[in-house]
XYZ file of C-alpha atoms in Angstrom:
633
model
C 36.973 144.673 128.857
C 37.364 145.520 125.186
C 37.321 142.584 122.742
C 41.286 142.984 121.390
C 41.786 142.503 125.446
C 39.662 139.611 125.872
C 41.108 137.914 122.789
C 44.851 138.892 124.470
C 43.612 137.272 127.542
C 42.229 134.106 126.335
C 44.214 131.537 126.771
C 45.921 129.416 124.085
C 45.499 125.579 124.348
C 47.998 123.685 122.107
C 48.202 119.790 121.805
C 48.997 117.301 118.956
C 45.512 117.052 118.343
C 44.871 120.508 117.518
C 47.725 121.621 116.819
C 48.976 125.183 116.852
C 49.215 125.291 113.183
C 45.161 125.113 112.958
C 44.733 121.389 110.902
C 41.118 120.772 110.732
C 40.450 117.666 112.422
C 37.123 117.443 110.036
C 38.099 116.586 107.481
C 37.965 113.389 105.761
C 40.715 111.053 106.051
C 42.482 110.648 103.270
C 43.891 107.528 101.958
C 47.454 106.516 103.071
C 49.906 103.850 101.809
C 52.836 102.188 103.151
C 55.834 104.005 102.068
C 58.459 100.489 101.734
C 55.539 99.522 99.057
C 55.374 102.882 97.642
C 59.417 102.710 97.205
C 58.735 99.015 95.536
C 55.828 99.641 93.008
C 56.036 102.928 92.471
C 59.794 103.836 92.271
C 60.699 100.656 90.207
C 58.091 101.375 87.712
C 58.872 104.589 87.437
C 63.101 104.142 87.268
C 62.424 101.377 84.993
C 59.971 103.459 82.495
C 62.110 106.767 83.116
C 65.199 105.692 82.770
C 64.733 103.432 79.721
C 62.899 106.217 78.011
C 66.347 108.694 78.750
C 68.471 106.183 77.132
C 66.746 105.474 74.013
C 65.810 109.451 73.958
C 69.151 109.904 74.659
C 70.482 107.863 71.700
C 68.773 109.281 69.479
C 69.103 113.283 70.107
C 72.254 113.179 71.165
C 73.606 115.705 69.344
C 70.168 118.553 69.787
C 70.265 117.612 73.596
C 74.113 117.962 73.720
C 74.126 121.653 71.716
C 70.938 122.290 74.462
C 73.095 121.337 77.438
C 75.653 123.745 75.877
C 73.341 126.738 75.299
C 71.914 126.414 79.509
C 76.001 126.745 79.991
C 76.412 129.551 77.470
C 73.550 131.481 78.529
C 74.854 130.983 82.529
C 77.691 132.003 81.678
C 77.117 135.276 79.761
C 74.465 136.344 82.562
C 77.025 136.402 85.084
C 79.333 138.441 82.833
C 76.227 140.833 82.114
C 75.366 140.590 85.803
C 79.030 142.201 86.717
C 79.255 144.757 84.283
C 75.891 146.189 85.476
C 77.557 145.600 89.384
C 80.312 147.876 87.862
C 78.277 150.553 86.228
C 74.893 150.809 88.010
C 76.684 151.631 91.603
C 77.470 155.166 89.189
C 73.406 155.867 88.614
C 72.759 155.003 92.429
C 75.341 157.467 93.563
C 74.203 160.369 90.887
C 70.775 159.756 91.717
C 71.649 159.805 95.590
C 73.613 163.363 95.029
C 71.213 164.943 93.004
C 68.442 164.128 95.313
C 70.505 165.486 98.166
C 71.334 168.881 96.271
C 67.530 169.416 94.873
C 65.503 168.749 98.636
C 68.627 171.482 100.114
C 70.026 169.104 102.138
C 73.554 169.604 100.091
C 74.270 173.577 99.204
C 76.211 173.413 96.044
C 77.664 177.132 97.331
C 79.083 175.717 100.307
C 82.258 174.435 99.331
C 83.506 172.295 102.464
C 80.010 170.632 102.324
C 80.368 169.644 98.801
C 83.780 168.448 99.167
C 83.148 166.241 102.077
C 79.766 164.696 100.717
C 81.974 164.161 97.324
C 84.732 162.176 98.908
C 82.217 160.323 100.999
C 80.580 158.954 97.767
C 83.452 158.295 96.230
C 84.681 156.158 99.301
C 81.422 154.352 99.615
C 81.630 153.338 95.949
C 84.920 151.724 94.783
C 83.470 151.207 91.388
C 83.251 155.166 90.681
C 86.402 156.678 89.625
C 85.668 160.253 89.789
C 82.457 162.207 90.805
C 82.051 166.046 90.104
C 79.463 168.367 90.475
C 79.489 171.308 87.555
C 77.620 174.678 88.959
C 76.067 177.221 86.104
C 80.054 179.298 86.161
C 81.314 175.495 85.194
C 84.256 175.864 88.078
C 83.392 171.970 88.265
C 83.931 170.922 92.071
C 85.348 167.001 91.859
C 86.863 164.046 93.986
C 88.347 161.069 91.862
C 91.216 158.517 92.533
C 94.081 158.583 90.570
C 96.963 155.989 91.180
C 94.986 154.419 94.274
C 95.257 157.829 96.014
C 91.513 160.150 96.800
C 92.363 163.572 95.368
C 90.279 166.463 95.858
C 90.260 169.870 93.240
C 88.321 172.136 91.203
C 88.542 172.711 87.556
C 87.247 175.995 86.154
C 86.119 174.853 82.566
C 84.232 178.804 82.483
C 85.632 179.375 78.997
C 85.501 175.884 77.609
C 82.948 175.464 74.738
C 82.933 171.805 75.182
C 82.154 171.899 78.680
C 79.379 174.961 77.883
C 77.417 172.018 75.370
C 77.703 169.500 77.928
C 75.989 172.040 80.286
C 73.504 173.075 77.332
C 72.811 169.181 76.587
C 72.052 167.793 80.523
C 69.872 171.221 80.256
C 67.500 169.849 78.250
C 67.672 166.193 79.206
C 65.823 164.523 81.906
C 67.360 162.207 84.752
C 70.992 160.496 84.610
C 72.254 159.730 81.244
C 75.323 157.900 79.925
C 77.287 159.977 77.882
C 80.100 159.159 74.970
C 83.668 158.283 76.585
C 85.724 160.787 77.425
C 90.135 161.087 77.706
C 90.868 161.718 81.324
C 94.740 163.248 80.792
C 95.215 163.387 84.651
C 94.199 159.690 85.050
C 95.586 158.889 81.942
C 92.655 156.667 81.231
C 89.186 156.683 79.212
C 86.164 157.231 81.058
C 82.379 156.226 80.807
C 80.653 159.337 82.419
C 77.147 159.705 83.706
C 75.752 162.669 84.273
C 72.690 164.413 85.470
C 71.120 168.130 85.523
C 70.387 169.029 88.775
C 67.264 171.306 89.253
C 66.174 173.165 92.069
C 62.100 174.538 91.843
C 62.519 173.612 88.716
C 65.561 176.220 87.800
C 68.549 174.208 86.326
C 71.718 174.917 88.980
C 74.262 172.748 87.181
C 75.192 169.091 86.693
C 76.671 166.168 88.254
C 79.540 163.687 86.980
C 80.167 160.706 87.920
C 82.888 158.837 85.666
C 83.739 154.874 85.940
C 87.024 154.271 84.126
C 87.197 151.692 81.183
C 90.415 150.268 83.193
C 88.220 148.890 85.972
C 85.914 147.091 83.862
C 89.158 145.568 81.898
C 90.387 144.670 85.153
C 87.014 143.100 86.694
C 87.251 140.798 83.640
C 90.476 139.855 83.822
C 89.205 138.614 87.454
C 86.667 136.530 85.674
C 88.839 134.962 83.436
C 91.259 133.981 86.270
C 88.407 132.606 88.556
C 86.064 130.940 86.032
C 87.937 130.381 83.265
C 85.717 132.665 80.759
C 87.100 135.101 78.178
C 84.679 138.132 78.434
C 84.731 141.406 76.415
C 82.429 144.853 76.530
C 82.501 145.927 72.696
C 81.091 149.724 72.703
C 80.099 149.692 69.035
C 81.140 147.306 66.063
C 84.848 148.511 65.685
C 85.688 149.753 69.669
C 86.563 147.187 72.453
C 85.259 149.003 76.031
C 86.780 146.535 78.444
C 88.789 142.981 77.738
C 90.977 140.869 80.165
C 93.799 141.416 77.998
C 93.509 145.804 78.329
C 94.587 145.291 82.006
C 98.000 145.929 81.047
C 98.052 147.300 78.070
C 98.490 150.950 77.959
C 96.786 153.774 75.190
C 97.102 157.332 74.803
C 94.006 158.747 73.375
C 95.066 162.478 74.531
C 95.108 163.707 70.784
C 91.248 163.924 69.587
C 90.513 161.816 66.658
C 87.403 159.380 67.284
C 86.517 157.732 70.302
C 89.569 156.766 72.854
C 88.968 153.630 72.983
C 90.989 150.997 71.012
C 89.613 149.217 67.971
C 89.049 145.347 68.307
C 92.484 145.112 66.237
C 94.052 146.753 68.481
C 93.786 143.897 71.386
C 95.731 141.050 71.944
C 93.075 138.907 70.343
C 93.213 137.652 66.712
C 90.034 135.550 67.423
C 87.929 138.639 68.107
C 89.606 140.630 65.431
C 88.165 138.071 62.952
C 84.548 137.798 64.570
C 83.134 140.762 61.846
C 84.859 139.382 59.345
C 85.079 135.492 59.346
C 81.927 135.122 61.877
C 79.093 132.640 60.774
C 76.056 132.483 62.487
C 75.782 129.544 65.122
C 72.209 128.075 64.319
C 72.381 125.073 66.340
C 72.295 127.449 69.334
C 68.982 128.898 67.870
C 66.242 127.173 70.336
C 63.248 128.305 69.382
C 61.464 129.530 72.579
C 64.330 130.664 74.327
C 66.462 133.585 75.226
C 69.968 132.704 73.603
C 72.432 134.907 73.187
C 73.280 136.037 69.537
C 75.883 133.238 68.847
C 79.197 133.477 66.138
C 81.489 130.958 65.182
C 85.180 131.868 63.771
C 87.315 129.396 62.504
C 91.234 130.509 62.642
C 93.454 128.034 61.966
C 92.206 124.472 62.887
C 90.245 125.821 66.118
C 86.722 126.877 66.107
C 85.777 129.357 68.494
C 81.977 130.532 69.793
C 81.137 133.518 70.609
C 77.947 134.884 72.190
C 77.024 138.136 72.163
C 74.397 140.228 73.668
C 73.223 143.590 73.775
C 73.029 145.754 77.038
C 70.719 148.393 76.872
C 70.710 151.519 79.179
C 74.676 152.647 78.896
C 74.621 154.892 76.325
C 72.484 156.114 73.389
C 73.410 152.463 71.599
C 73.427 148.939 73.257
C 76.886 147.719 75.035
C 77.982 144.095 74.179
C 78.432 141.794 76.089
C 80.294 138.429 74.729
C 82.377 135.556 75.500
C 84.148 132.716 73.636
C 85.154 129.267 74.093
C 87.004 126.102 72.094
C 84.098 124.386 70.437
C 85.828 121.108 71.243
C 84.255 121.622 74.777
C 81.031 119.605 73.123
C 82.851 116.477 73.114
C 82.681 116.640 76.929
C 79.269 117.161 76.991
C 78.914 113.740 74.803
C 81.021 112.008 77.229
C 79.142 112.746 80.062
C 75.720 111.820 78.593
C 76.767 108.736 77.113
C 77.978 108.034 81.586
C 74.254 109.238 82.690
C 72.905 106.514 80.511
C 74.965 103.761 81.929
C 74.901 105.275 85.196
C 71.115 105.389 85.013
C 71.164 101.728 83.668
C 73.435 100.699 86.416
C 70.970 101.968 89.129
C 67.986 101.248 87.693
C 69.301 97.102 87.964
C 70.164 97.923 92.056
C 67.477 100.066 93.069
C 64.681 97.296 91.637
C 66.445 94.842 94.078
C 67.064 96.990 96.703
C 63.824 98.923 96.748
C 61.756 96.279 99.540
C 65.010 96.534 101.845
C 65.413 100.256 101.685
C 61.615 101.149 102.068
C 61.266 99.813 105.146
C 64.438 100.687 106.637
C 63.422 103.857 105.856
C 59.572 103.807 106.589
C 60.891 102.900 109.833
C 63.216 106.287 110.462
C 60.521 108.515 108.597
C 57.958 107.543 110.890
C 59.961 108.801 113.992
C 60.700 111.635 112.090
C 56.636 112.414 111.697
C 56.357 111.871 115.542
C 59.220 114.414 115.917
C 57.512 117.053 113.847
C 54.121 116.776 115.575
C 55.657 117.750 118.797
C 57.629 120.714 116.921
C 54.206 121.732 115.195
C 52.717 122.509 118.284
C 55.459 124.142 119.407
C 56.834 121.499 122.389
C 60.405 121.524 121.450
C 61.318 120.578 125.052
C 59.049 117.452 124.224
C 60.245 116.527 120.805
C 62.570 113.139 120.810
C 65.809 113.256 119.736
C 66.248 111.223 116.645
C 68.607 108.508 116.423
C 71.355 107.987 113.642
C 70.599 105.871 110.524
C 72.779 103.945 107.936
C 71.692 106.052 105.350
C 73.140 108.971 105.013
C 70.394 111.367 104.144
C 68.321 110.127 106.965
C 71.352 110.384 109.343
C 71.925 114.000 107.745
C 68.152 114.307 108.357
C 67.823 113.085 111.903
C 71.376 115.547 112.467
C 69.918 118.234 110.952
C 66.728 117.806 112.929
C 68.061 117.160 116.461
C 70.116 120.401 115.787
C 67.080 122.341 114.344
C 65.076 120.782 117.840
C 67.967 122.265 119.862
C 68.267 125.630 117.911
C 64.671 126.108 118.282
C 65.103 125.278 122.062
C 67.685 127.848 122.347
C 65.385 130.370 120.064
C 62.436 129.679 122.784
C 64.944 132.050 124.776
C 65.386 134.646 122.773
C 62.240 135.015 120.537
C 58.532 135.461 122.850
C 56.493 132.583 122.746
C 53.703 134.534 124.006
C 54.066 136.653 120.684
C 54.929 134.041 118.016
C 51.953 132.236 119.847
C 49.599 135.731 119.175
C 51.006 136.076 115.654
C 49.462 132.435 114.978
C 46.426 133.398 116.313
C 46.161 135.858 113.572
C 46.117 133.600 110.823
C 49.864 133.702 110.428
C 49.385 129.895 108.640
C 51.586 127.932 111.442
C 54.463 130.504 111.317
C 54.560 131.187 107.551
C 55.667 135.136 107.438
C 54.169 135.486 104.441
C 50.819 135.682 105.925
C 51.894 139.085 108.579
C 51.667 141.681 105.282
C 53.198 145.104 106.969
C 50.193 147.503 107.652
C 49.452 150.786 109.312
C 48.253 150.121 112.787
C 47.721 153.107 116.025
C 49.578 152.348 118.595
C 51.689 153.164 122.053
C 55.488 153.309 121.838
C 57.429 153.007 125.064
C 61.100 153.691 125.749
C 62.779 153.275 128.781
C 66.240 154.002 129.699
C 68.412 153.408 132.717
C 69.909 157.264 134.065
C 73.561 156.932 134.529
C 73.882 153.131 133.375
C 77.981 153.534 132.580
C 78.505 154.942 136.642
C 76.081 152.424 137.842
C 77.803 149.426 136.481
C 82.017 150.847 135.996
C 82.491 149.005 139.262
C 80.861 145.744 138.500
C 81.973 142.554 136.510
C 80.890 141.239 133.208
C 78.893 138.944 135.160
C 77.083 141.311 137.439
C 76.085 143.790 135.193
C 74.351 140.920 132.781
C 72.432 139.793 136.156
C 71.550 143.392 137.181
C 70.650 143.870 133.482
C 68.431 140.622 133.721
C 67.028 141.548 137.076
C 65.794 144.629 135.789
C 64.702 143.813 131.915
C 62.953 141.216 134.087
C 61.112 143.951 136.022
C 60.267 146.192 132.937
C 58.603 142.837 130.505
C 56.839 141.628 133.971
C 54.609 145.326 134.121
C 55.009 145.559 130.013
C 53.324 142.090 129.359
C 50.794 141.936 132.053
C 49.120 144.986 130.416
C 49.104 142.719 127.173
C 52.250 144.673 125.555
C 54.795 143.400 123.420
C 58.491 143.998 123.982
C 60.261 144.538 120.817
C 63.351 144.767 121.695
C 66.544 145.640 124.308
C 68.937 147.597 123.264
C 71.795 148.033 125.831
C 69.793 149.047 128.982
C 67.160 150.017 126.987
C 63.931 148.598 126.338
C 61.026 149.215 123.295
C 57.918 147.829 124.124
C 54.656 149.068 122.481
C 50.715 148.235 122.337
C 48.075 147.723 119.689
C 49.796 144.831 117.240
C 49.636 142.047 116.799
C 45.979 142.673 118.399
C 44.346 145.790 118.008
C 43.770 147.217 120.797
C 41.351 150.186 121.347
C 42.829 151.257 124.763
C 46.405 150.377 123.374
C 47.039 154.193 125.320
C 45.560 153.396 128.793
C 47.428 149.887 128.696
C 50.348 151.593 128.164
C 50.243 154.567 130.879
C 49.146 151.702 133.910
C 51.948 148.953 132.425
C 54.261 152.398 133.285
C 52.367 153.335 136.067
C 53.284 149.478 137.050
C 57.145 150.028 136.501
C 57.413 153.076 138.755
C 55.993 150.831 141.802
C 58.075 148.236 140.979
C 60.951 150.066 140.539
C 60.671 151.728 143.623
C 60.218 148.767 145.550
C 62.590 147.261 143.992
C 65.251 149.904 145.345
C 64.297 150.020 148.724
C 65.593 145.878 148.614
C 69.079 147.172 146.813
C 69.688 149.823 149.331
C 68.469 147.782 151.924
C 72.174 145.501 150.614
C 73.981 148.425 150.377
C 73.064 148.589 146.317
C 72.752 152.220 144.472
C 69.371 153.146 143.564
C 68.629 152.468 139.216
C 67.383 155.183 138.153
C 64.782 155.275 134.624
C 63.303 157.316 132.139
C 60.185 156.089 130.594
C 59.003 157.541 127.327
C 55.408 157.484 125.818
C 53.702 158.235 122.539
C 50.615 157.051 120.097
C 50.627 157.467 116.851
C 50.531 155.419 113.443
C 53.056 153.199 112.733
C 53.962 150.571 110.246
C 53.477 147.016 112.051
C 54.321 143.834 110.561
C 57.298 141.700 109.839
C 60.519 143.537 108.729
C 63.923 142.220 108.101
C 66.127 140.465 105.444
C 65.371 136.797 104.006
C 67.866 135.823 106.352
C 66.320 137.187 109.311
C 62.985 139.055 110.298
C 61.504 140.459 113.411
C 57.567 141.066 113.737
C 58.401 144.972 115.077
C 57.204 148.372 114.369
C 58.973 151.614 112.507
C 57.769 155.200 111.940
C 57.855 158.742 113.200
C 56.087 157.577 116.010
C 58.984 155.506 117.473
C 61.346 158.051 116.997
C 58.633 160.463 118.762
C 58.575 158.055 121.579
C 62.311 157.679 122.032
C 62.829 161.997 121.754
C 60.455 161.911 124.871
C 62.290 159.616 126.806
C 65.284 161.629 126.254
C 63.574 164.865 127.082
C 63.259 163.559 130.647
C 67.135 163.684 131.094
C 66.709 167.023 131.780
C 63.591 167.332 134.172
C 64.272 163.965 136.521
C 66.311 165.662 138.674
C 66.378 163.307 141.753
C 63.305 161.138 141.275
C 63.844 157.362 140.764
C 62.115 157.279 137.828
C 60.353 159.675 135.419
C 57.909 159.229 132.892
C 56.734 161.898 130.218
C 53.860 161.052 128.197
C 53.271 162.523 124.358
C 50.156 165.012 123.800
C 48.185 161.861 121.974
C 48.961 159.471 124.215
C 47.652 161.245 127.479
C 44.151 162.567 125.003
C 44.052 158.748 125.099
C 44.469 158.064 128.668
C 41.064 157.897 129.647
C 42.110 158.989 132.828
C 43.203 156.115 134.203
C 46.209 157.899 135.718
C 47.446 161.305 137.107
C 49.043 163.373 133.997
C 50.588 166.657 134.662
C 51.305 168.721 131.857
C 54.765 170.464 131.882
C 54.108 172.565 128.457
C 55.246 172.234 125.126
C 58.274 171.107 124.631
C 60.722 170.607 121.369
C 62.424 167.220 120.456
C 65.347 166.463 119.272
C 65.438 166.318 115.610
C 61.945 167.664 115.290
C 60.753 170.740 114.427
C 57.915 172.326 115.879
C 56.940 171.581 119.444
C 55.128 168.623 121.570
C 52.776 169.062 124.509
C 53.856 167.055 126.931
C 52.730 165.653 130.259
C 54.136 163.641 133.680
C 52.831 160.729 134.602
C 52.288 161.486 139.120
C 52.685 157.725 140.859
């Protein structure tokens, strides 16, 4: 037996003792005190020496720690205003990028007309940011999909004999990658337009250029949005004297169809007389100049007998100058910054008084609950969740939040005990995997065996039975498949509808991951066979399998969203594996179960059972052919 198999055979002992997180039960004890006088010396002291040192601090920078409060706000604030105009204009580079890369590896032939229409629309549909997207070829007939009045339209435009368009050809010529270009009039939409565009090269031969446009409306009416849901009066200024987007453009109509400058309106123009003034009565801001930190350039402009702050701050990558991006607010917003320091101090005052009192009571009302929350957590840290307590409720509310939130985290992890494979999670800590922490599972490049199984003619086989019966003949048999799978030291990945994925060789390598894999199907064929003879025995149809097999390299490790992640496998070899099961739709004919084996996979087999080869075949979605071979039971 190979050493990956004794290791996989071992077994795992687990108790509170040694845990299954791997504490070393060497080393030396440290020092421990009793938390009710921990809560009494230490907490006091510390409330006593922390709060009295905010209030006099307070007191006395009032006014520096009220203008910092005010910058963390400003600085929020104007991130999440620079954070939605890039979610409005970088969807444009993703989709250029995305087309260009399509047309350049020949997946997208700019000749074929229906192609380029359809794969237009669809990126127009799948991003409602984009207003237009258009694809220029070297005769400049420019194919194009755009939205005009809520409604997809699709056209060409032959621009052949425009000079403009031939310089826009000559300039994406000679640049490199997607570039923002100056707005443009759109007549048809009746709108301005911030266009990207992109040569598109093929063997490095220029073959036209792509256009994607994102109308100046949208961005106007994205910050409208803001203002209604946060309260914040954002603008996009293109340059010094032109206003790119502003809540109060959402309505307001322009008709730049008669060339003279940029269409876009000057800062006059809007219904704004506080940013008209900002060039001209603006003064710089210096008490929101922190040294050491990132402000945004701040104005002040005083019209009338309000104040108003703006910040402003340059967004680079939209053009061949910086965007910016401001906002502005009533100064007299300080005051309620004041206000609410001036509370924390005799808030803090307040509970610094109670908590002194109160300190000997709580700690040991609390000691008490904490320490049945430590006994809880040993049994979940070596994995007994079926032996972990159930926590009763406390007066305090975080410890009865606590003890709630624990007693359901006890019973989720009960229910996840189900679904997820101890056995694996148990194999995955035997790795090093730091009691659970997926951190410590970095993907890698293992060889391994891929297995797919399939159930011939599931929909017929289960069109007669109940919701009920099909889950238990689903069971019964998933049941049957793990059973052979596992005892050959494989991991099942996954079912999917009356499928199963199983493969060998991770977590643990294993050198004979191949010969594992041909007995555990070897296994299955007996089983399923015997299995039958008991169903028509009852009067049961026969299930009927394919079983697919294939080695190869593989990226093994944990995979998945923050949310959610599954210790599982992905590469050409799993979709090898699943184009052999597949391939035995058509040679099963009326055996109960067949299972074709990839060329590596039976080079692996050591012989330790009868292959057959049945010649190369080709797979689905793969070129080329595939030796391949039938396991004989």
């Amino acid at each position: 037996m190979t050493e990956a198999a004794t290791d996989a055979a071992t077994p795992l002992v687990v108790s509170p003792a040694n845990s299954i997180l791997g504490h070393s039960t060497g080393r030396r004890r440290r020092l421990r005190l009793p938390i009710a006088a921990v809560l009494v010396a230490g907490f006091g002291t510390l409330m006593l020496a922390a709060v009295a040192s905010v209030l006099i601090l307070g007191l006395s920078s009032a006014g520096r720690n009220t203008f910092a409060l005010l910058n963390d706000k400003a600085d929020l604030a104007i991130d999440s205003v620079v954070v939605r105009v890039r979610h409005q204009l970088d969807p444009a580079r993703d989709q250029i990028t995305y087309l260009s890369a399509l047309i350049e590896s020949g997946k997208l032939d700019p000749n074929d007309q229906k192609a380029m229409r359809d794969t237009l629309r669809g990126a127009l549909a799948a991003t409602p940011q984009v207003t237009g997207v258009g694809f220029s070829p070297l005769n400049q007939v420019i194919i194009r999909a755009g939205r005009i009045n809520g409604e997809m339209i699709e056209s060409t435009l032959d621009l052949s004999t425009s000079a403009e368009m031939t310089a826009f050809m000559a300039e994406a010529r000679e640049r490199q990658g997607p570039y923002w270009a100056e707005p443009v009039w759109s007549p048809e939409a009746k709108t301005t337009l911030l266009t990207l565009r992109m040569a598109v090269r093929r063997d490095d031969r220029f073959i036209g250029m792509l256009i994607v446009a994102v109308s100046v409306g949208d961005l106007s009416r994205f910050l409208s949005e803001l203002y209604v849901d946060e309260g914040l009066s954002a603008f996009v200024l293109y340059d010094r004297e032109h206003v790119l987007a502003h809540q109060a453009l959402r309505y307001k109509e322009f008709d730049f169809s008669k060339p003279a400058g940029l269409p876009l309106p000057r800062i006059d123009q809007v219904d704004d007389p506080v940013l008209a003034s900002l060039w001209r009565n603006g003064r710089p801001a210096d008490a929101f100049a922190i040294p050491g930190r990132n402000s945004a350039n701040a104005q002040v402009v005083e019209i009338g007998d309000d104040s108003h702050l703006f910040l402003l701050r340059p967004l680079e990558g939209y053009g061949a100058q910086p965007l910016t991006v401001g906002i502005n607010y009533r100064l007299d917003e300080v005051g309620v910054e004041i206000e609410r320091l001036w509370m924390t101090g005799l808030v803090g005052f307040g509970i610094l008084l109670v908590s002194v009192g109160t300190a000997l009571w709580i700690g040991r009302a609390i000691s008490h609950q904490i320490g049945r929350l430590a006994a809880a957590a040993a049994s979940v840290s070596a994995l007994d969740f079926r032996g972990a307590p159930t926590l009763p409720d406390s007066r305090f509310r975080e410890l009865a939040n606590a003890a709630d939130a624990f007693n359901a985290m006890v019973a989720g992890l009960r229910w996840f005990e189900t679904y997820v494979p101890k056995g694996l999670v148990l194999r995955l800590i035997r790795r090093g995997s730091r009691g659970g922490d997926a951190s410590g599972l970095a993907s890698e490049e293992r060889q391994v065996t891929v297995m797919f199984t399939d159930i011939r003619g599931f929909s017929n086989l289960a069109e007669d039975l109940g919701a009920a019966e099909t889950a238990a003949l689903l069971n019964s048999h998933f049941t049957l498949l793990a059973s052979c799978i596992e005892a050959e030291g494989g991991t099942v990945d996954k079912f999917i509808g009356d499928a199963v994925m199983a493969f060998w060789g991770a977590p643990e390598i294993q050198h004979d991951h191949a010969a594992r894999a041909l007995r555990a199907a070897h296994a299955i064929a007996i089983a399923l066979r015997a299995d039958n003879v008991k169903r028509r025995a009852v009067g049961l149809p026969a299930v009927r399998v394919r079983v697919g097999l294939h080695s190869g390299p593989v990226v093994v490790g944990n995979i998945g969203s923050a949310s959610r992640i599954n210790y599982t496998i992905v590469g050409d070899s799993v979709n090898t594996a699943a184009r052999i099961e597949e391939l035995g739709a058509g040679l099963q004919g009326d055996a109960e179960i067949i299972v074709l084996v990839g060329s590596t996979t039976a080079a692996e087999s050591g012989g330790c059972v009868t292959l057959a080869p049945i010649g190369a075949k080709s797979l689905r979605g793969r070129s080329g052919q595939l030796d391949v071979f039938r396991l004989e039971v």
